[in-house]
CSV table of C-alpha atoms in Angstrom, one decimal:
chain,number,residue,atom,x,y,z
D,1,MET,CA,-6.6,-12.6,-28.6
D,2,SER,CA,-5.5,-11.6,-25.2
D,3,ASP,CA,-2.6,-13.2,-23.3
D,4,PRO,CA,-3.3,-15.9,-20.9
D,5,VAL,CA,-3.5,-14.8,-17.4
D,6,ILE,CA,-0.5,-15.9,-15.4
D,7,LEU,CA,-1.5,-17.4,-12.1
D,8,LEU,CA,0.3,-16.4,-9.0
D,9,PRO,CA,0.9,-18.7,-5.8
D,10,ARG,CA,-1.4,-18.4,-3.1
D,11,LEU,CA,-0.9,-19.1,0.7
D,12,SER,CA,-3.5,-19.4,3.6
D,13,GLU,CA,-3.2,-17.4,6.7
D,14,ALA,CA,-2.9,-20.8,8.6
D,15,ALA,CA,0.1,-21.8,6.5
D,16,ALA,CA,1.6,-18.2,6.9
D,17,ASP,CA,1.2,-18.4,10.7
D,18,GLN,CA,3.1,-21.7,10.8
D,19,MET,CA,6.1,-20.3,8.7
D,20,LEU,CA,6.1,-17.3,11.2
D,21,ALA,CA,6.2,-19.7,14.1
D,22,GLU,CA,9.1,-21.3,12.5
D,23,GLN,CA,10.8,-18.0,11.8
D,24,ARG,CA,10.4,-16.9,15.6
D,25,GLU,CA,12.6,-19.9,16.4
D,26,THR,CA,15.5,-18.4,14.4
D,27,HIS,CA,14.8,-15.1,16.3
D,28,GLY,CA,13.1,-13.4,13.4
D,29,LEU,CA,16.2,-11.9,11.8
D,30,PRO,CA,15.8,-10.2,8.5
D,31,GLY,CA,18.4,-12.2,6.8
D,32,ASN,CA,16.9,-15.6,8.1
D,33,GLY,CA,14.2,-15.9,5.5
D,34,PRO,CA,13.8,-18.3,2.7
D,35,THR,CA,16.7,-18.5,0.2
D,36,SER,CA,15.7,-21.4,-2.0
D,37,ASP,CA,13.8,-21.0,-5.4
D,38,VAL,CA,11.7,-24.0,-4.5
D,39,LEU,CA,8.1,-23.0,-3.6
D,40,PRO,CA,6.6,-24.1,-0.1
D,41,ASP,CA,4.5,-27.0,-0.2
D,42,ALA,CA,1.5,-25.1,1.3
D,43,ILE,CA,1.0,-23.0,-1.8
D,44,THR,CA,-1.8,-23.4,-4.2
D,45,PHE,CA,-2.9,-21.9,-7.5
D,46,GLY,CA,-6.3,-21.1,-9.0
D,47,PRO,CA,-7.7,-24.3,-10.6
D,48,VAL,CA,-8.8,-22.5,-13.9
D,49,GLY,CA,-8.3,-19.3,-15.8
D,50,GLY,CA,-4.7,-19.3,-16.6
D,51,SER,CA,-1.4,-21.0,-16.2
D,52,PRO,CA,1.0,-21.0,-13.0
D,53,ILE,CA,3.8,-18.5,-13.2
D,54,PRO,CA,7.1,-19.8,-14.6
D,55,PRO,CA,9.7,-20.0,-11.7
D,56,GLU,CA,12.1,-17.7,-13.4
D,57,GLN,CA,9.5,-14.8,-13.6
D,58,LEU,CA,8.8,-15.3,-9.9
D,59,VAL,CA,12.5,-15.0,-9.2
D,60,ARG,CA,12.9,-12.0,-11.4
D,61,PHE,CA,9.9,-10.4,-9.5
D,62,ARG,CA,11.4,-11.3,-6.1
D,63,ASP,CA,14.7,-9.9,-7.2
D,64,ASP,CA,13.3,-6.6,-8.4
D,65,VAL,CA,11.6,-6.0,-5.2
D,66,THR,CA,14.8,-6.8,-3.2
D,67,ARG,CA,16.9,-4.7,-5.3
D,68,VAL,CA,14.6,-1.8,-4.4
D,69,ALA,CA,14.8,-2.6,-0.7
D,70,ARG,CA,18.6,-2.8,-0.7
D,71,GLU,CA,18.7,0.6,-2.4
D,72,ALA,CA,16.6,1.9,0.6
D,73,GLY,CA,18.8,0.2,3.1
D,74,PHE,CA,17.8,-3.5,3.6
D,75,PRO,CA,18.7,-5.3,5.6
D,76,THR,CA,21.0,-3.1,8.0
D,77,ASP,CA,19.4,0.4,7.6
D,78,ASN,CA,16.0,0.3,9.5
D,79,THR,CA,15.6,4.1,10.1
D,80,ILE,CA,12.3,5.8,9.5
D,81,ALA,CA,13.8,7.5,6.4
D,82,ALA,CA,14.9,4.1,5.0
D,83,ARG,CA,11.6,2.7,5.4
D,84,ALA,CA,9.9,5.7,3.8
D,85,ARG,CA,12.3,5.4,0.9
D,86,PHE,CA,11.4,1.8,0.4
D,87,ASP,CA,7.7,2.3,0.6
D,88,VAL,CA,7.8,5.0,-2.1
D,89,ALA,CA,10.1,3.1,-4.5
D,90,CYS,CA,8.3,-0.3,-4.0
D,91,ALA,CA,4.9,1.3,-4.4
D,92,LYS,CA,5.9,2.6,-7.8
D,93,LEU,CA,7.5,-0.7,-8.9
D,94,LEU,CA,4.4,-2.7,-7.8
D,95,ALA,CA,2.1,-0.2,-9.5
D,96,GLY,CA,3.5,-1.0,-12.9
D,97,HIS,CA,4.6,-4.5,-12.6
D,98,PRO,CA,3.3,-6.7,-15.2
D,99,LEU,CA,2.7,-9.5,-13.0
D,100,LEU,CA,0.1,-7.4,-11.0
D,101,GLN,CA,-2.2,-6.2,-13.8
D,102,SER,CA,-4.6,-9.0,-13.6
D,103,GLY,CA,-7.2,-10.0,-11.1
D,104,GLU,CA,-4.7,-12.1,-9.2
D,105,ALA,CA,-3.4,-8.8,-7.6
D,106,LEU,CA,-6.9,-8.6,-5.9
D,107,ARG,CA,-6.5,-11.7,-4.0
D,108,ASP,CA,-5.5,-11.3,-0.4
D,109,ASP,CA,-3.8,-15.0,-0.4
D,110,VAL,CA,-1.6,-14.1,-3.4
D,111,TRP,CA,-0.2,-11.2,-1.1
D,112,THR,CA,0.0,-13.4,1.8
D,113,PHE,CA,2.4,-15.5,-0.3
D,114,ILE,CA,4.5,-12.7,-1.4
D,115,ALA,CA,4.9,-11.2,2.1
D,116,THR,CA,5.4,-14.5,4.1
D,117,ALA,CA,7.0,-16.8,1.5
D,118,LEU,CA,8.7,-14.9,-1.5
D,119,LEU,CA,9.9,-11.7,0.3
D,120,ARG,CA,9.8,-12.7,3.9
D,121,PRO,CA,13.3,-11.1,4.7
D,122,VAL,CA,12.1,-7.7,3.4
D,123,THR,CA,8.8,-8.0,5.3
D,124,ILE,CA,10.7,-8.8,8.5
D,125,TRP,CA,13.0,-5.8,7.9
D,126,ARG,CA,10.2,-3.5,7.3
D,127,TYR,CA,7.7,-4.9,10.1
D,128,GLU,CA,9.4,-7.4,12.0
D,129,LEU,CA,7.0,-10.5,12.5
D,130,SER,CA,3.8,-8.6,12.9
D,131,GLU,CA,1.2,-11.0,11.7
D,132,ASP,CA,-0.9,-8.6,9.8
D,133,ARG,CA,1.9,-7.4,7.7
D,134,HIS,CA,2.4,-10.9,6.5
D,135,HIS,CA,-1.4,-11.9,6.1
D,136,GLY,CA,-3.2,-10.4,3.0
D,137,GLY,CA,-5.3,-7.3,3.3
D,138,VAL,CA,-4.9,-3.5,3.7
D,139,ARG,CA,-2.1,-3.8,6.3
D,140,ASN,CA,0.0,-6.3,4.2
D,141,THR,CA,3.6,-4.9,3.6
D,142,PHE,CA,3.3,-5.1,0.0
D,143,GLN,CA,-0.5,-5.1,-0.8
D,144,ARG,CA,-0.7,-1.7,1.0
D,145,LEU,CA,2.0,0.0,-1.2
D,146,TRP,CA,0.1,-1.6,-4.4
D,147,MET,CA,-3.1,-0.3,-3.3
D,148,ARG,CA,-1.8,3.3,-2.6
D,149,ALA,CA,-0.1,3.5,-5.8
D,150,ARG,CA,-2.9,2.4,-7.8
D,151,ALA,CA,-5.1,4.9,-5.9
D,152,LEU,CA,-2.9,7.8,-6.2
D,153,ASP,CA,-1.5,7.5,-9.5
D,154,ARG,CA,-1.9,11.0,-11.4
D,155,GLY,CA,-1.6,9.1,-14.9
D,156,GLU,CA,1.2,8.1,-17.0
D,157,ASP,CA,1.2,11.3,-18.9
D,158,ALA,CA,0.7,13.6,-15.8
D,159,PRO,CA,3.7,15.7,-14.7
D,160,ASN,CA,5.2,14.5,-11.3
D,161,ARG,CA,3.1,11.3,-11.8
D,162,TRP,CA,3.9,10.0,-8.2
D,163,ALA,CA,4.2,13.3,-6.3
D,164,LEU,CA,1.4,12.2,-3.9
D,165,LEU,CA,3.3,9.1,-2.9
D,166,GLU,CA,6.3,11.2,-2.3
D,167,THR,CA,4.4,13.9,-0.3
D,168,LEU,CA,1.6,12.6,1.9
D,169,THR,CA,2.4,11.2,5.3
D,170,GLU,CA,1.7,7.4,6.5
D,171,ASP,CA,-1.3,8.7,8.5
D,172,ALA,CA,-2.7,10.2,5.3
D,173,PHE,CA,-2.2,7.1,3.3
D,174,VAL,CA,-4.0,4.9,5.8
D,175,ALA,CA,-6.8,7.3,5.9
D,176,ILE,CA,-7.3,7.1,2.3
D,177,THR,CA,-6.4,3.5,1.3
D,178,GLU,CA,-7.9,1.6,4.3
D,179,ARG,CA,-11.5,3.2,3.7
D,180,PRO,CA,-13.0,1.3,0.8
D,181,SER,CA,-15.5,4.1,-0.1
D,182,ILE,CA,-12.5,6.5,-0.6
D,183,GLY,CA,-9.6,4.1,-1.6
D,184,GLY,CA,-11.6,2.1,-3.9
D,185,ASP,CA,-12.7,5.2,-6.1
D,186,ARG,CA,-9.4,6.4,-7.7
D,187,ARG,CA,-10.8,9.7,-8.7
D,188,LEU,CA,-12.0,10.5,-5.1
D,189,ALA,CA,-8.9,9.2,-3.6
D,190,CYS,CA,-6.7,11.4,-5.6
D,191,ALA,CA,-8.9,14.5,-5.2
D,192,LEU,CA,-8.7,14.0,-1.5
D,193,ALA,CA,-4.9,13.5,-1.5
D,194,GLU,CA,-4.5,16.6,-3.6
D,195,GLY,CA,-6.6,18.5,-1.1
D,196,TRP,CA,-4.4,17.2,1.7
D,197,VAL,CA,-1.3,18.7,0.0
D,198,ARG,CA,-3.1,22.2,-0.4
D,199,ALA,CA,-4.4,22.0,3.1
D,200,ALA,CA,-1.0,21.2,4.4
D,201,LEU,CA,0.4,24.4,2.9
D,202,ARG,CA,-2.4,26.4,4.4
D,203,HIS,CA,-2.2,24.7,7.9
D,204,GLY,CA,1.1,23.2,8.0
D,205,ARG,CA,2.0,19.5,8.0
D,206,PRO,CA,2.4,19.1,11.8
D,207,ALA,CA,-1.3,19.7,12.1
D,208,MET,CA,-2.5,17.6,9.4
D,209,GLN,CA,-3.0,14.3,11.2
D,210,ALA,CA,-5.9,15.4,13.3
D,211,ILE,CA,-7.3,17.6,10.5
D,212,MET,CA,-7.2,14.7,8.0
D,213,ARG,CA,-8.9,12.2,10.3
D,214,ARG,CA,-11.9,14.8,10.7
D,215,ALA,CA,-11.9,15.7,7.1
D,216,THR,CA,-12.1,12.0,6.1
D,217,ILE,CA,-15.2,11.6,8.2
D,218,GLY,CA,-16.7,14.8,6.8
D,219,LEU,CA,-15.9,13.5,3.2
D,220,ARG,CA,-17.5,10.0,3.8
D,221,LEU,CA,-20.7,11.9,5.2
D,222,ARG,CA,-21.0,14.1,2.3
D,223,ASN,CA,-20.4,11.1,0.0
D,224,GLU,CA,-23.6,9.5,1.5
D,225,ILE,CA,-25.6,12.6,0.7
D,226,ILE,CA,-24.2,13.6,-2.6
D,227,PHE,CA,-22.7,11.2,-5.0
D,228,LEU,CA,-19.2,12.8,-5.4
D,229,GLY,CA,-18.3,10.8,-8.2
D,230,GLU,CA,-20.7,12.9,-10.5
D,231,MET,CA,-19.1,16.2,-9.5
D,232,GLY,CA,-16.8,17.9,-11.8
D,233,ALA,CA,-13.0,18.2,-10.9
D,234,GLU,CA,-13.1,21.9,-10.0
D,235,ALA,CA,-16.3,21.6,-7.9
D,236,LEU,CA,-15.0,18.5,-6.0
D,237,ALA,CA,-11.6,20.2,-5.2
D,238,ASP,CA,-13.5,23.2,-3.8
D,239,LEU,CA,-15.7,21.0,-1.8
D,240,ILE,CA,-12.6,19.2,-0.3
D,241,ASP,CA,-10.8,22.5,0.5
D,242,GLU,CA,-14.0,23.4,2.3
D,243,ILE,CA,-14.0,20.2,4.2
D,244,PHE,CA,-10.5,20.7,5.2
D,245,ASP,CA,-10.7,24.1,6.3
D,246,GLU,CA,-13.9,23.3,8.4
D,247,SER,CA,-12.0,20.7,9.9
D,248,ALA,CA,-9.1,22.7,10.7
D,249,ARG,CA,-11.3,25.2,12.6
D,250,ILE,CA,-12.9,22.4,14.5
D,251,VAL,CA,-9.6,20.9,15.5
D,252,ALA,CA,-8.2,24.3,16.5
D,253,ALA,CA,-11.3,25.1,18.7
D,254,GLU,CA,-11.0,21.6,20.5
D,255,GLN,CA,-7.4,22.2,21.2
D,256,THR,CA,-8.2,25.7,22.5
D,257,ALA,CA,-10.9,24.4,24.7
D,258,ALA,CA,-8.6,21.8,26.1
């Protein structure tokens, strides 16, 4: 018999916005977040299908993420390098965390709670008071990291399991995970990410932002014509390399013409 599902707290966007309004009154400093283990009155839980999470498990989860943030530089070091260290380490943590293995992790209002109530100081450190980083969705501070780790996991037995998380640029992550037709297909997402790594070696990392944007469009168009999910791994890799090289030629021609 399977273990019962642990239900995670949910928070509406309206309640999150109210919390952010109150936070602005304290000048939005990273350290000025919730310190109590008492859950806010505005949270809810799913009515059926499991049991609400025990408070001690929620505290441990909060402490795990906060520890990763502190190791990266929270709350004093807010450099690009510190934020990048946090993103990689936190993505790895979230991908394998036992609390995020059920359908609860697919709910935007769960991530709204995590970003706005449970881990608000870390969210503010990472993105200040940007609303879309507190709301659930592909731009949520933590949901985005969980999504990219789930999409770009090479597998538990793979060498350099998290190399894609450690190698790709932020623009490349966005291009993959914020497009459901790509990010929602782990095999295709990994293949595109692996193709990005190879293309970066051929064309140079500085050129990859423009190349990736065009290549993503090209891949999505091909996916409308040919179901890429049925292609073999080698054939798919060859097609992606072809798309990247074609995109590089177009970008170079556009830059020359300009």
